[in-house]
Tab-separated table of C-alpha atoms in Angstrom:
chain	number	residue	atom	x	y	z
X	1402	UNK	CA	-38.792	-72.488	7.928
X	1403	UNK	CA	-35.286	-73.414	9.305
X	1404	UNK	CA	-33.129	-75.769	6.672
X	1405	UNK	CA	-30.516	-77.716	8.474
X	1406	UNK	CA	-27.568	-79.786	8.133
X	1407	UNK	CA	-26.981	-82.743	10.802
X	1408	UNK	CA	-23.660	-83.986	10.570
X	1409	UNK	CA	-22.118	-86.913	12.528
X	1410	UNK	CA	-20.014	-90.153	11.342
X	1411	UNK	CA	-22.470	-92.538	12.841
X	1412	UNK	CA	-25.634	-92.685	10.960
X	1413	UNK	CA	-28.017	-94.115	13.797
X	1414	UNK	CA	-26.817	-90.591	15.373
X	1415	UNK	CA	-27.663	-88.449	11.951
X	1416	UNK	CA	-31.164	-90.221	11.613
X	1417	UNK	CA	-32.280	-89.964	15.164
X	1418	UNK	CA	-31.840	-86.353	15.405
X	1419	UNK	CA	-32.959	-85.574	11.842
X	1420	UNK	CA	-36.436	-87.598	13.439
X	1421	UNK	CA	-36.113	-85.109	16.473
X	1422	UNK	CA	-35.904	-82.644	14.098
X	1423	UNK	CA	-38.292	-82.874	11.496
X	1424	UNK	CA	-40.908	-83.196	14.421
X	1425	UNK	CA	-40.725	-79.424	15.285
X	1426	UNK	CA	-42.874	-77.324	13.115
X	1427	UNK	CA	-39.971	-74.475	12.298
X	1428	UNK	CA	-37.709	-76.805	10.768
X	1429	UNK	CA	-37.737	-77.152	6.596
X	1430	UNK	CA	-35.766	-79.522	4.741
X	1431	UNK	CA	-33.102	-81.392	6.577
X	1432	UNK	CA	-29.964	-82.887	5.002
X	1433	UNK	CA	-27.793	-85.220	6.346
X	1434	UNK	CA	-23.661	-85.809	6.010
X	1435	UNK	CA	-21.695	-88.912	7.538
X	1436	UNK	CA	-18.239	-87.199	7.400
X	1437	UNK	CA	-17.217	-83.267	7.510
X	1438	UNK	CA	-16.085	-83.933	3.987
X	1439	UNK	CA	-19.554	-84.383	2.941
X	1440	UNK	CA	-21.002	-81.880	5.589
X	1441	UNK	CA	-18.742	-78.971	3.710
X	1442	UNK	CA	-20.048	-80.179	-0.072
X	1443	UNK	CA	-23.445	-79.800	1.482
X	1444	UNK	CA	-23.127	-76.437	2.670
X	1445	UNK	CA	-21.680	-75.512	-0.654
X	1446	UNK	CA	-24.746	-76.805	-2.508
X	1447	UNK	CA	-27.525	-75.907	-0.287
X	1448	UNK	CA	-29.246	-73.686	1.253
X	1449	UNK	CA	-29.041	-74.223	5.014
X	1450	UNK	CA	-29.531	-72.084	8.024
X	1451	UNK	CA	-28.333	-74.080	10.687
X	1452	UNK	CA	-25.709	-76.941	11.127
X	1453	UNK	CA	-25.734	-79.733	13.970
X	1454	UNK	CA	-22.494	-80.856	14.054
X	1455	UNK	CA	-20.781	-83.963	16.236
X	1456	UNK	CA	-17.562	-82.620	17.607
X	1457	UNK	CA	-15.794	-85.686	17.422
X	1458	UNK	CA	-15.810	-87.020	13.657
X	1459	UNK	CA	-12.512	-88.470	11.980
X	1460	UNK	CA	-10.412	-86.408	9.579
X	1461	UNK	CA	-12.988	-82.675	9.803
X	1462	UNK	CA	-14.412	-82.313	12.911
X	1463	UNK	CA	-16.741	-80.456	14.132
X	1464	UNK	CA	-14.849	-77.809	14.718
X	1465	UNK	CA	-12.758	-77.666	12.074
X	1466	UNK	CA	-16.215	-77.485	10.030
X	1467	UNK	CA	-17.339	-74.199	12.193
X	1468	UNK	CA	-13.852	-72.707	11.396
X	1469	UNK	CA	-15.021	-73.318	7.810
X	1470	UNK	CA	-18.152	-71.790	8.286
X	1471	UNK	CA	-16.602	-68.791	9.923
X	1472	UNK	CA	-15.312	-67.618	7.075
X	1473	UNK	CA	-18.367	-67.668	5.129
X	1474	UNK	CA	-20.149	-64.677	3.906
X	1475	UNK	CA	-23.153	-65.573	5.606
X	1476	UNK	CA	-22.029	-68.459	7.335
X	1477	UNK	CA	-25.187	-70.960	8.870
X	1478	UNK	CA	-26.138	-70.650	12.914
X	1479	UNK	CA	-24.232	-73.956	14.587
X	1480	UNK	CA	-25.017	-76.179	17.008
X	1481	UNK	CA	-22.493	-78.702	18.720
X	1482	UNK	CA	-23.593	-81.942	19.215
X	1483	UNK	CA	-21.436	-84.503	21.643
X	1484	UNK	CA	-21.176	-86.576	24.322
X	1485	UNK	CA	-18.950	-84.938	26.694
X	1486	UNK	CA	-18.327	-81.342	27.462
X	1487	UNK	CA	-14.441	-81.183	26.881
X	1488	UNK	CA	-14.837	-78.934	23.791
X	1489	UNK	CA	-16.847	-76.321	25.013
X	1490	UNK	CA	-14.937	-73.441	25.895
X	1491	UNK	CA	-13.453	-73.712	22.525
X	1492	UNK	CA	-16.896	-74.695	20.865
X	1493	UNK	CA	-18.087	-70.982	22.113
X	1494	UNK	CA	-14.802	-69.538	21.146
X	1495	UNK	CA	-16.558	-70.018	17.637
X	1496	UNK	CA	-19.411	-68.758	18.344
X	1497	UNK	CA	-21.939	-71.694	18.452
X	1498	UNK	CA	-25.538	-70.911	18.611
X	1499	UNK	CA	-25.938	-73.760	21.330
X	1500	UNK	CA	-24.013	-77.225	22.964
X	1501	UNK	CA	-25.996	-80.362	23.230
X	1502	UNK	CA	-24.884	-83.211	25.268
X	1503	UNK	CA	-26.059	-86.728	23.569
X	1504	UNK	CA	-28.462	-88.046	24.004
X	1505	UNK	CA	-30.320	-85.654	22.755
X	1506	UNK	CA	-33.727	-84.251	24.684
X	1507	UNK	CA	-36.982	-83.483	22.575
X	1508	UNK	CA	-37.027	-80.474	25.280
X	1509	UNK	CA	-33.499	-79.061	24.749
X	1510	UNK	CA	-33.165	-79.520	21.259
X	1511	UNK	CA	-36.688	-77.373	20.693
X	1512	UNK	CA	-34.682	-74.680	23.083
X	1513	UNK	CA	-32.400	-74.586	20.603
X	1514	UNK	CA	-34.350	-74.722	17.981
X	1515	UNK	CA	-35.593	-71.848	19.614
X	1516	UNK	CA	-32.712	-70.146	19.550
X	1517	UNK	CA	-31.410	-70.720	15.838
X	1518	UNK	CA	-35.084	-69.320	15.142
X	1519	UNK	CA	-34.443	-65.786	17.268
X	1520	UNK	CA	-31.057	-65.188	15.695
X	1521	UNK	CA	-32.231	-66.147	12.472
X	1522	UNK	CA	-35.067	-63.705	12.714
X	1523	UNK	CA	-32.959	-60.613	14.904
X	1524	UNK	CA	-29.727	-61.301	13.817
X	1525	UNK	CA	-28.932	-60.836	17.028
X	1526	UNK	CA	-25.187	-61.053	18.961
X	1527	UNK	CA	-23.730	-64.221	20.175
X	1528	UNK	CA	-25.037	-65.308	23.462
X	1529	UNK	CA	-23.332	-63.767	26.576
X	1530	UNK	CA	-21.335	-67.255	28.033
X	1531	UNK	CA	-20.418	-67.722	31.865
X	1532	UNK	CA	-17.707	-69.865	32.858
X	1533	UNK	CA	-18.991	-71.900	35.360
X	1534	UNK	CA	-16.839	-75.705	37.103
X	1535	UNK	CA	-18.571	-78.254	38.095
X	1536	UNK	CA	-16.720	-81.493	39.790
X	1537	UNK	CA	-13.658	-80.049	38.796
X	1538	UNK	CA	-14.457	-79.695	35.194
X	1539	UNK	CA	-15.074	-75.803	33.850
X	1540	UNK	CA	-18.236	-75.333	31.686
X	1541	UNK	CA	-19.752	-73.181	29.739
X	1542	UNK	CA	-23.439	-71.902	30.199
X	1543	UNK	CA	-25.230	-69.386	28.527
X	1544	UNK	CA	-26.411	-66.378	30.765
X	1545	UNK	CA	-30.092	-66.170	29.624
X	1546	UNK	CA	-30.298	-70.145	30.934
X	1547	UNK	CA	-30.119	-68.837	34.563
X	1548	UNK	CA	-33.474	-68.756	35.621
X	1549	UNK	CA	-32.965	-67.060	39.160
X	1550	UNK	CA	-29.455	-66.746	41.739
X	1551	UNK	CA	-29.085	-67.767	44.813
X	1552	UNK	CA	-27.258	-65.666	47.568
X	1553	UNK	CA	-25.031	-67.960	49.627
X	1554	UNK	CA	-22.317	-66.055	51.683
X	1555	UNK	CA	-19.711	-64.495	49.368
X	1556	UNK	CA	-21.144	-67.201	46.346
X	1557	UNK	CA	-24.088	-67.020	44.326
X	1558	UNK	CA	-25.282	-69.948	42.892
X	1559	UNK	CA	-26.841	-69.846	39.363
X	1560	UNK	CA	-29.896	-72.162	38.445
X	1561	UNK	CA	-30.896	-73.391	35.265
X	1562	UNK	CA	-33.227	-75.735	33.972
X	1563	UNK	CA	-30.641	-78.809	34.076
X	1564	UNK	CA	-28.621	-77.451	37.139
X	1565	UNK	CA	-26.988	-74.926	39.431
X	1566	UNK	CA	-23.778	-74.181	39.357
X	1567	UNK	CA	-21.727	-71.885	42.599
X	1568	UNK	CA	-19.635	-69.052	41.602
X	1569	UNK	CA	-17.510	-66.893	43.497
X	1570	UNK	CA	-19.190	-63.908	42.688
X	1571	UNK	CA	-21.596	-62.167	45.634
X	1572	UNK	CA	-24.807	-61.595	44.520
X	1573	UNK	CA	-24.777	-57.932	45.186
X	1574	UNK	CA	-22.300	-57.722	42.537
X	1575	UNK	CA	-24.398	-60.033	40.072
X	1576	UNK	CA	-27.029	-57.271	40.441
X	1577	UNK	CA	-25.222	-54.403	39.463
X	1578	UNK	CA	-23.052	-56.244	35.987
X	1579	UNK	CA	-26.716	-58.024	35.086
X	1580	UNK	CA	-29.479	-55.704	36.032
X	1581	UNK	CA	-29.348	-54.543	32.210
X	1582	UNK	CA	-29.535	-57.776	31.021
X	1583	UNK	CA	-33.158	-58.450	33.006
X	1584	UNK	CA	-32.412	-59.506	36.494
X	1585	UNK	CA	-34.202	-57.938	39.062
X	1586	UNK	CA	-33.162	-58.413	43.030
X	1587	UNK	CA	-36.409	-59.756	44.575
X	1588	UNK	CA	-34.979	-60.472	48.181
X	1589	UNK	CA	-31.494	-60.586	49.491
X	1590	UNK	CA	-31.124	-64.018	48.911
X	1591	UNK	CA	-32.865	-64.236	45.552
X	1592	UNK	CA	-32.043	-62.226	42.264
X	1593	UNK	CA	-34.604	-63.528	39.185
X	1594	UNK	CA	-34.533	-62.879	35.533
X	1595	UNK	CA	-37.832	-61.195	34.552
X	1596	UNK	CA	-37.309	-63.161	31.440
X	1597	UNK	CA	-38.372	-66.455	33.433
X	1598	UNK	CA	-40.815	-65.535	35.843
X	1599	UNK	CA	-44.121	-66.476	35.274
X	1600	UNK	CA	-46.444	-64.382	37.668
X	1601	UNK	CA	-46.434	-62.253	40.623
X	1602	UNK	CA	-48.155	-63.299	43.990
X	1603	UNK	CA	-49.205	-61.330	47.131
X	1604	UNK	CA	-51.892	-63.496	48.918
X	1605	UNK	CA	-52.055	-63.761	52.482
X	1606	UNK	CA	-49.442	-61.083	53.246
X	1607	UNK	CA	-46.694	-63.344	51.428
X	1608	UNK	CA	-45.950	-62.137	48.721
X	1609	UNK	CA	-43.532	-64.272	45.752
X	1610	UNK	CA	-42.306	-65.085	42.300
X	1611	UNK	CA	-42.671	-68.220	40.539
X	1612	UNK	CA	-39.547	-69.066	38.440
X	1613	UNK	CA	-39.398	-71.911	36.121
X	1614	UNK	CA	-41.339	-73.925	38.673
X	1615	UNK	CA	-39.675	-72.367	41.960
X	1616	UNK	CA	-41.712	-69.998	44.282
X	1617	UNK	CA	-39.318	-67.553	45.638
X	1618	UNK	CA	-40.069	-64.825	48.493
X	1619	UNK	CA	-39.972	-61.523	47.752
X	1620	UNK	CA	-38.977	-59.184	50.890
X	1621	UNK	CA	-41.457	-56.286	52.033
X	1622	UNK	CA	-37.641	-53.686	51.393
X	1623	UNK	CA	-37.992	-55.453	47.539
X	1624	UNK	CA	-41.825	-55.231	47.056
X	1625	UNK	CA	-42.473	-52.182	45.449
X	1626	UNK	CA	-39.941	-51.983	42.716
X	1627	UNK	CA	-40.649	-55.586	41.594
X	1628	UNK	CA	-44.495	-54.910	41.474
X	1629	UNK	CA	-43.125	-51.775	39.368
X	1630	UNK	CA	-40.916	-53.507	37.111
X	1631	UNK	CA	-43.048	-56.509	36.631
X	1632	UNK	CA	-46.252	-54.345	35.813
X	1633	UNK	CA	-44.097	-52.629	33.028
X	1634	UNK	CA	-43.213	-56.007	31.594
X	1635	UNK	CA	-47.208	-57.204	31.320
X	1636	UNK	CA	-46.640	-59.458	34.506
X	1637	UNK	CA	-49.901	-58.754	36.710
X	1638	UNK	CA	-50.170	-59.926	40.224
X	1639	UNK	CA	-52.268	-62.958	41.117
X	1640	UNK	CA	-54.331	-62.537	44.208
């Protein structure tokens, strides 16, 4: 069970994501702080795994709590909560487990959820960030979000579950740096992490990859070391 912190200065904020919250199955007791002053006495006095933190709270914010946290011996998995983006190249910077946007999604905050619970369990590294812009404003997204690429000239464009975002990066490129970190070329438009495909299809000569809810062709040049791969990773083709 996950114990967690939510901390924000507006308590309809605190209480509707402690509801969220307390919905999921993995998550244990849940306290709840209306200032960073109070978050910090909190974390001093209990036990807790994970912190949700509003960025934007008078006096301590949310980031000054994570610096806090930082320096802990075994400092709690955090999560920013906030409703714009501005913070979150420096919100990664501290190495926060996730960024959620208010308001909050049942859906997104399980993801991450999801995440505090994988870290919490491997102890694994921070999550590999991508800077991505989008209307003129730069974001950061976490690489295992990208569900498949797109090839489109000398850009590739990178889709998630929320979005897609166009980088000046070719896609031949993205293949090589990310092939380690699960993404297989499937066509040469088309470069899919194995992580998000869901099965392999090769009816009526035509054969494809469904990817978080996208069918994508596979080329007859790509065929045989995607069946390969695929097979290895317990994905079996679908007649």
């Amino acid at each position: 069970m996950i114990n967690v912190l939510v901390a924000d200065d507006e308590l309809p904020a605190v209480e509707e994501l402690a509801f969220l919250l307390g919905r999921d199955d993995r998550i244990g007791t849940i306290y709840r702080a209306s200032s960073g002053a109070e978050a910090l006495r909190t974390l001093e006095s209990a036990d807790v795994d994970a912190v949700f933190l509003d960025i934007h709270m008078p006096a301590l914010s949310g980031l000054d709590i994570a610096r806090v946290i930082a320096r802990s011996a075994r400092p709690p998995a955090v999560v920013f909560v906030t409703a714009d983006e501005d913070c979150a190249l420096e919100a990664f910077e501290l190495a926060a487990v996730d960024y959620l946007l208010k308001p909050v999604r049942a859906e997104r905050l399980a993801r991450s959820v999801g995440r505090i619970s994988e870290l919490l369990r491997d102890g694994g590294p921070a999550p590999e960030m991508i800077t991505v812009d989008l209307g003129g404003t730069t974001k950061m997204i976490r690489r295992d979000d990208v569900t498949y690429v797109q090839a489109q000239g000398d850009y590739a464009r990178l889709h998630t579950a929320d979005a897609s975002y166009l980088i000046r990066v070719p896609l031949a490129d993205l293949e090589q740096q990310w092939a380690e970190a699960g993404f297989l070329r499937i066509h040469r438009s088309y470069l899919v992490s194995l992580a998000h495909v869901g099965h392999l299809k090769l009816a009526a000569g035509r054969p494809s990859v469904a990817v978080a809810g996208a069918e994508l062709p596979i080329s007859r040049r790509h065929l045989p070391p995607v069946r390969e791969k695929l097979e290895a990773t317990r994905i079996r083709p679908q007649a």
